[in-house]
Amino acid sequence: MRRRRARSVAGTILSLALTLLGLLLVTFIIGRVMPIDPVLKVVGDRATQAQYDAAYIAMGLDQPLVVQFLTYIGDVLRGDFGRSISTGQPVSADIARVFPATLELATLGTLIGVVMGVPLGVIAAARRGGIIDQVARVVALVGYSMPIFWLGLMGLLIFYGMLGWVGGPGRQGILYDGMVPNVTGMVLVDSLIAGDWPAFQDAFSHIILPASLLGYYSLAYISRMTRSFMLEQLSQEYITTARVKGLSERAVIWRHALGNIAIPLVTVIALSFGSLLEGSVLTEIIFSWPGLGSYITRGLLSGDMNAVLGGTVVVGACFVVLNLLSDILYRFLDPRST
C-alpha cells in the first residue's frame, strides 16, 4: 500500500514538474514576443549604438533561443529573476517584500470563504429547494457575476467613507506605518508577535474589507461545491440506513455526510486559495494594497518585464504547489485513490 502511494505521489510530482517547465516556457516566450525592447529599457534612449550592443551581448540576447531558455531556467531555479527596472532592485528581493502582503490577504479571504461557505452549502443541500437554498443560489450568482472592482468601490464608499467602520486603503494607518518590526512580512502576524494590540487592530481594520471581498468570491465557489457534494452524499444508501437506525438529522448531516465530503473539499479549498493568490490583482489596486498583484501591474504598465515574468512565475508556482499538496493529501486520506 505504501509503495503504491509513493509511486502515485512520485507520478504527481513528475507531472507537476513538467507543468512548471511548461510555465517557464510560456513566460519565456511572452518575454520574447512582447513589443518591448529589454535592452532599451536598461540602457535608455540616449545610449550609443556601442553601448546598446554591449548591453545586448551582456544580457545574452545574442545567444540561440534554446541557450537563452536554458539560461533562463537556471536563473529561475537559483531564484534570480533579473533586476527590476522600476525599483532598481533584484526582482526576487521585491517579490520577497510584496508577496507576504498578498499571502496575508488571500489567507484571510480563504478563511472567510471556508467559514461561511461550507455551512451555507451544507444547509442549502439539507434544505434543498427551501429559502436558504434559494438565498445560497443568489449569493453564489452575485459572487460570480458582479464585477469585483465595483463591489470594492461600493465597499469603500459605504463602510469607510460613510460609516467609518473600517480603515482606508493600504495595509496600515499613517500612525502605525513602519512601526511594527518586520518578522514575517504579514502585518497581522508581526503585530501579534510584537504584542502591539493597537497596531493589530489598525491592520485588521484595513484588511477586513478587501479580505471580505475576496472571501465573498471564495464563498460563492465553496458553497456551490459543498452543496453539490452534499446532495450526492445525501442520496447514498448509508444515509438512509443511518436515518432508519434513528440517528438525528443533525448527526446524519454534520457528522456522516459532511465527514465524507471533507476530502474533495480540501481540493476545492486549495484551488480557491490559489485563485485568490493569482486573482487578487484588482482588489489590490482598488485598496492600494502593496502586494504581488499591484507589483505585477505596475511592472506591466512601465514595461518592466523582469518584474512581470518573475511575479507570474511565482504565482504559477504557488498554484502548482497548492495542487500538489491537495493531491497528496487527497491520496493519503482516501484509500480508494491508491
Coordinates of C-alpha atoms in Angstrom, one line a residue:
M1 CA 0.0 0.0 0.0
R2 CA 2.8 2.4 1.0
R3 CA 4.8 1.6 -2.2
R4 CA 1.8 2.2 -4.4
R5 CA 1.1 5.5 -2.6
A6 CA 4.8 6.5 -3.0
R7 CA 4.7 5.7 -6.7
S8 CA 1.5 7.7 -7.1
V9 CA 3.0 10.7 -5.3
A10 CA 6.1 10.4 -7.4
G11 CA 4.0 10.4 -10.6
T12 CA 2.2 13.5 -9.3
I13 CA 5.4 15.3 -8.6
L14 CA 6.8 14.5 -12.0
S15 CA 3.6 15.7 -13.7
L16 CA 3.7 19.0 -11.7
A17 CA 7.4 19.4 -12.5
L18 CA 6.5 19.2 -16.2
T19 CA 3.8 21.7 -15.6
L20 CA 6.3 24.1 -14.0
L21 CA 8.6 23.6 -17.0
G22 CA 5.7 24.5 -19.3
L23 CA 5.0 27.6 -17.2
L24 CA 8.6 28.7 -17.6
L25 CA 8.4 28.1 -21.3
V26 CA 5.3 30.2 -21.6
T27 CA 6.7 33.1 -19.6
F28 CA 10.0 32.9 -21.6
I29 CA 8.0 33.1 -24.9
I30 CA 6.0 36.0 -23.5
G31 CA 9.2 37.8 -22.6
R32 CA 10.5 37.4 -26.2
V33 CA 7.3 38.3 -28.1
M34 CA 6.2 41.3 -26.1
P35 CA 6.8 44.5 -28.2
I36 CA 9.2 45.9 -25.5
D37 CA 12.9 46.2 -26.1
P38 CA 14.5 44.9 -22.9
V39 CA 17.9 46.4 -23.9
L40 CA 16.5 49.8 -24.5
K41 CA 14.8 49.7 -21.1
V42 CA 18.2 49.1 -19.5
V43 CA 20.4 51.5 -21.4
G44 CA 17.9 54.2 -22.0
D45 CA 17.0 56.3 -25.1
R46 CA 20.3 58.2 -25.2
A47 CA 22.6 55.3 -25.3
T48 CA 25.0 55.0 -28.2
Q49 CA 24.9 52.0 -30.6
A50 CA 28.1 50.6 -29.0
Q51 CA 26.5 50.8 -25.5
Y52 CA 23.3 49.2 -26.9
D53 CA 25.3 46.3 -28.5
A54 CA 27.4 45.8 -25.3
A55 CA 24.2 45.5 -23.2
Y56 CA 22.6 43.2 -25.8
I57 CA 25.5 40.8 -25.5
A58 CA 25.8 41.1 -21.7
M59 CA 22.1 40.2 -21.4
G60 CA 22.7 37.0 -23.5
L61 CA 20.3 38.0 -26.3
D62 CA 22.9 37.2 -28.9
Q63 CA 22.7 33.5 -28.0
P64 CA 20.3 31.0 -29.7
L65 CA 16.9 30.8 -28.2
V66 CA 17.5 27.3 -26.8
V67 CA 20.5 28.6 -24.9
Q68 CA 18.6 31.6 -23.7
F69 CA 15.8 29.3 -22.4
L70 CA 18.2 27.0 -20.6
T71 CA 19.9 30.0 -19.0
Y72 CA 16.5 31.4 -18.0
I73 CA 15.6 28.1 -16.3
G74 CA 18.9 28.0 -14.5
D75 CA 18.4 31.6 -13.3
V76 CA 14.9 30.9 -12.1
L77 CA 16.0 27.8 -10.2
R78 CA 18.5 29.9 -8.4
G79 CA 15.8 32.5 -7.6
D80 CA 17.3 35.0 -10.0
F81 CA 14.6 36.8 -11.9
G82 CA 16.9 39.7 -13.0
R83 CA 16.7 43.3 -11.8
S84 CA 13.6 45.4 -11.8
I85 CA 13.9 48.5 -14.0
S86 CA 11.3 50.2 -11.9
T87 CA 12.8 49.7 -8.4
G88 CA 16.4 49.1 -9.4
Q89 CA 16.4 46.1 -7.0
P90 CA 16.6 42.3 -7.8
V91 CA 13.1 41.1 -8.6
S92 CA 13.4 38.2 -6.1
A93 CA 14.0 40.8 -3.4
D94 CA 11.0 42.8 -4.5
I95 CA 8.8 39.7 -4.6
A96 CA 10.0 38.7 -1.1
R97 CA 8.9 42.1 0.1
V98 CA 5.4 42.2 -1.5
F99 CA 4.4 38.6 -1.5
P100 CA 3.6 38.4 2.2
A101 CA 1.0 41.1 1.8
T102 CA -0.8 39.1 -0.9
L103 CA -0.4 35.9 1.1
E104 CA -1.9 37.5 4.2
L105 CA -4.8 38.9 2.2
A106 CA -5.6 35.7 0.3
T107 CA -5.3 33.6 3.5
L108 CA -7.8 35.7 5.4
G109 CA -10.1 35.8 2.3
T110 CA -10.0 32.0 2.1
L111 CA -10.7 31.6 5.8
I112 CA -13.8 33.8 5.4
G113 CA -14.9 31.8 2.4
V114 CA -14.5 28.5 4.2
V115 CA -16.1 29.5 7.5
M116 CA -19.2 30.9 5.7
G117 CA -19.3 28.9 2.5
V118 CA -19.2 25.4 3.9
P119 CA -22.1 25.8 6.4
L120 CA -24.1 27.6 3.8
G121 CA -23.5 24.8 1.2
V122 CA -24.4 22.2 3.8
I123 CA -27.6 23.9 4.9
A124 CA -28.6 24.6 1.3
A125 CA -28.2 20.9 0.4
A126 CA -30.1 19.7 3.6
R127 CA -33.0 22.1 2.8
R128 CA -33.0 21.7 -1.0
G129 CA -35.5 24.0 -2.6
G130 CA -36.1 25.9 0.6
I131 CA -35.5 29.6 1.3
I132 CA -31.9 29.1 2.4
D133 CA -31.1 27.1 -0.7
Q134 CA -32.6 30.0 -2.8
V135 CA -30.6 32.5 -0.9
A136 CA -27.4 30.5 -1.4
R137 CA -28.1 30.4 -5.1
V138 CA -28.5 34.2 -5.3
V139 CA -25.3 34.7 -3.2
A140 CA -23.3 32.5 -5.5
L141 CA -24.8 34.1 -8.6
V142 CA -23.9 37.6 -7.4
G143 CA -20.5 36.4 -6.4
Y144 CA -19.8 35.0 -9.9
S145 CA -21.3 37.8 -11.9
M146 CA -20.7 41.1 -10.1
P147 CA -17.5 43.0 -11.1
I148 CA -15.1 42.9 -8.2
F149 CA -13.9 46.5 -8.8
W150 CA -17.5 47.8 -8.4
L151 CA -18.0 45.9 -5.2
G152 CA -14.7 47.1 -3.9
L153 CA -15.5 50.8 -4.7
M154 CA -19.0 50.4 -3.1
G155 CA -17.5 48.8 0.0
L156 CA -15.0 51.7 0.4
L157 CA -17.8 54.2 -0.1
I158 CA -20.2 52.7 2.4
F159 CA -18.0 51.1 5.1
Y160 CA -15.1 53.5 5.0
G161 CA -16.4 56.8 3.6
M162 CA -19.9 56.8 5.0
L163 CA -19.9 54.6 8.1
G164 CA -16.2 54.7 9.1
W165 CA -16.3 51.1 10.2
V166 CA -13.1 50.1 8.5
G167 CA -9.7 51.6 7.7
G168 CA -9.0 53.1 4.4
P169 CA -6.8 51.9 1.5
G170 CA -3.3 50.5 2.4
R171 CA -2.2 48.0 5.0
Q172 CA -1.9 50.4 7.9
G173 CA -2.7 53.9 9.0
I174 CA -0.1 56.6 8.9
L175 CA 0.5 56.4 12.7
Y176 CA 1.4 52.7 12.6
D177 CA 3.1 52.6 9.2
G178 CA 6.6 51.0 9.7
M179 CA 6.2 50.9 13.5
V180 CA 5.8 47.1 13.7
P181 CA 9.1 45.1 13.4
N182 CA 9.1 43.1 10.1
V183 CA 9.4 39.4 11.0
T184 CA 7.1 37.6 8.6
G185 CA 6.1 40.5 6.4
M186 CA 2.5 39.9 7.4
V187 CA 1.4 42.8 9.5
L188 CA -1.3 41.0 11.5
V189 CA 1.2 38.3 12.5
D190 CA 4.0 40.7 13.1
S191 CA 1.9 42.9 15.3
L192 CA 0.8 39.9 17.4
I193 CA 4.4 38.7 17.7
A194 CA 5.4 42.2 18.9
G195 CA 2.4 42.3 21.3
D196 CA 1.3 45.6 19.8
W197 CA -2.5 45.3 20.1
P198 CA -3.3 48.8 18.8
A199 CA -1.2 48.1 15.6
F200 CA -3.1 44.8 15.2
Q201 CA -6.5 46.5 15.4
D202 CA -5.4 49.1 12.9
A203 CA -4.1 46.4 10.5
F204 CA -7.2 44.4 10.9
S205 CA -9.4 47.4 10.2
H206 CA -7.5 47.8 6.9
I207 CA -7.5 44.2 5.8
I208 CA -11.0 43.1 6.7
L209 CA -12.8 44.9 3.8
P210 CA -10.6 43.6 0.9
A211 CA -10.3 40.2 2.6
S212 CA -14.1 40.1 2.9
L213 CA -14.4 41.0 -0.8
L214 CA -12.1 38.1 -1.8
G215 CA -13.8 35.9 0.8
Y216 CA -17.2 36.6 -0.8
Y217 CA -15.9 35.3 -4.2
S218 CA -14.4 32.3 -2.4
L219 CA -17.6 31.7 -0.6
A220 CA -19.6 31.6 -3.8
Y221 CA -17.4 28.9 -5.2
I222 CA -17.0 26.8 -2.0
S223 CA -20.8 27.0 -1.1
R224 CA -21.8 25.7 -4.5
M225 CA -19.3 22.9 -4.5
T226 CA -20.2 21.9 -0.9
R227 CA -23.9 21.9 -1.8
S228 CA -23.2 19.6 -4.8
F229 CA -21.1 17.2 -2.8
M230 CA -23.7 17.1 0.0
L231 CA -26.5 16.4 -2.4
E232 CA -24.6 13.4 -3.8
Q233 CA -23.9 12.1 -0.3
L234 CA -27.5 12.6 1.0
S235 CA -28.7 10.3 -1.8
Q236 CA -26.5 7.4 -0.7
E237 CA -27.8 4.3 0.9
Y238 CA -25.7 4.7 4.1
I239 CA -27.6 8.0 4.8
T240 CA -30.9 6.2 4.5
T241 CA -29.6 3.4 6.8
A242 CA -28.4 6.0 9.4
R243 CA -31.9 7.6 9.4
V244 CA -33.6 4.2 9.7
K245 CA -31.4 3.5 12.7
G246 CA -32.8 6.5 14.4
L247 CA -29.9 8.9 14.2
S248 CA -30.9 12.6 14.4
E249 CA -30.9 14.6 11.2
R250 CA -28.2 16.8 12.7
A251 CA -25.9 13.8 13.2
V252 CA -26.6 12.4 9.7
I253 CA -25.8 15.7 8.0
W254 CA -23.0 17.2 10.1
R255 CA -21.2 14.0 11.2
H256 CA -21.7 11.4 8.5
A257 CA -22.4 13.3 5.2
L258 CA -20.1 16.3 5.9
G259 CA -17.3 13.9 7.1
N260 CA -17.4 12.1 3.7
I261 CA -17.1 15.2 1.6
A262 CA -14.1 16.5 3.6
I263 CA -11.6 15.0 1.2
P264 CA -12.9 16.6 -2.1
L265 CA -13.5 19.9 -0.2
V266 CA -9.7 20.0 0.5
T267 CA -9.1 20.2 -3.2
V268 CA -11.8 22.8 -3.7
I269 CA -10.4 25.0 -0.9
A270 CA -6.8 24.6 -2.3
L271 CA -8.0 25.7 -5.7
S272 CA -9.9 28.6 -4.2
F273 CA -6.8 29.7 -2.3
G274 CA -4.7 29.5 -5.4
S275 CA -7.3 31.5 -7.3
L276 CA -7.2 34.3 -4.7
L277 CA -3.4 34.4 -4.9
E278 CA -3.4 34.9 -8.6
G279 CA -6.7 36.8 -8.9
S280 CA -6.4 39.5 -6.3
V281 CA -4.9 42.0 -8.7
L282 CA -8.0 44.2 -9.0
T283 CA -8.6 44.1 -5.3
E284 CA -5.0 45.1 -4.5
I285 CA -5.3 48.0 -7.0
I286 CA -8.6 49.3 -5.6
F287 CA -7.4 49.1 -2.0
S288 CA -3.9 50.3 -2.7
W289 CA -2.7 47.0 -1.2
P290 CA 1.1 46.7 -1.7
G291 CA 1.1 43.1 -2.8
L292 CA 2.2 41.0 -5.7
G293 CA -0.7 41.8 -7.9
S294 CA 0.0 45.6 -7.6
Y295 CA 3.7 44.9 -8.3
I296 CA 3.0 42.9 -11.4
T297 CA 0.5 45.6 -12.7
R298 CA 3.0 48.4 -12.1
G299 CA 5.7 46.4 -13.9
L300 CA 3.3 45.8 -16.9
L301 CA 2.4 49.5 -17.1
S302 CA 6.1 50.5 -17.0
G303 CA 7.4 47.8 -19.4
D304 CA 9.3 46.2 -16.6
M305 CA 9.2 42.6 -18.0
N306 CA 11.6 41.1 -15.4
A307 CA 9.1 42.1 -12.7
V308 CA 6.1 40.8 -14.7
L309 CA 7.7 37.5 -15.6
G310 CA 9.1 37.0 -12.1
G311 CA 5.7 37.6 -10.5
T312 CA 4.0 35.4 -13.0
V313 CA 6.3 32.5 -12.3
V314 CA 5.9 32.9 -8.5
V315 CA 2.1 32.9 -8.8
G316 CA 2.0 30.0 -11.1
A317 CA 4.4 28.0 -8.9
C318 CA 2.2 28.7 -5.9
F319 CA -0.8 27.4 -7.8
V320 CA 1.1 24.2 -8.8
V321 CA 2.4 23.6 -5.3
L322 CA -1.1 24.0 -3.8
N323 CA -2.4 21.5 -6.3
L324 CA 0.4 19.1 -5.4
L325 CA -0.3 19.4 -1.7
S326 CA -4.0 18.9 -2.1
D327 CA -3.5 15.9 -4.4
I328 CA -1.0 14.3 -1.9
L329 CA -3.4 15.0 1.0
Y330 CA -6.3 13.5 -1.1
R331 CA -4.3 10.3 -1.8
F332 CA -3.3 9.8 1.8
L333 CA -6.8 10.5 3.2
D334 CA -8.8 8.5 0.6
P335 CA -7.7 4.8 0.5
R336 CA -9.8 4.3 -2.8
S337 CA -7.3 6.6 -4.7
T338 CA -4.4 4.1 -4.3

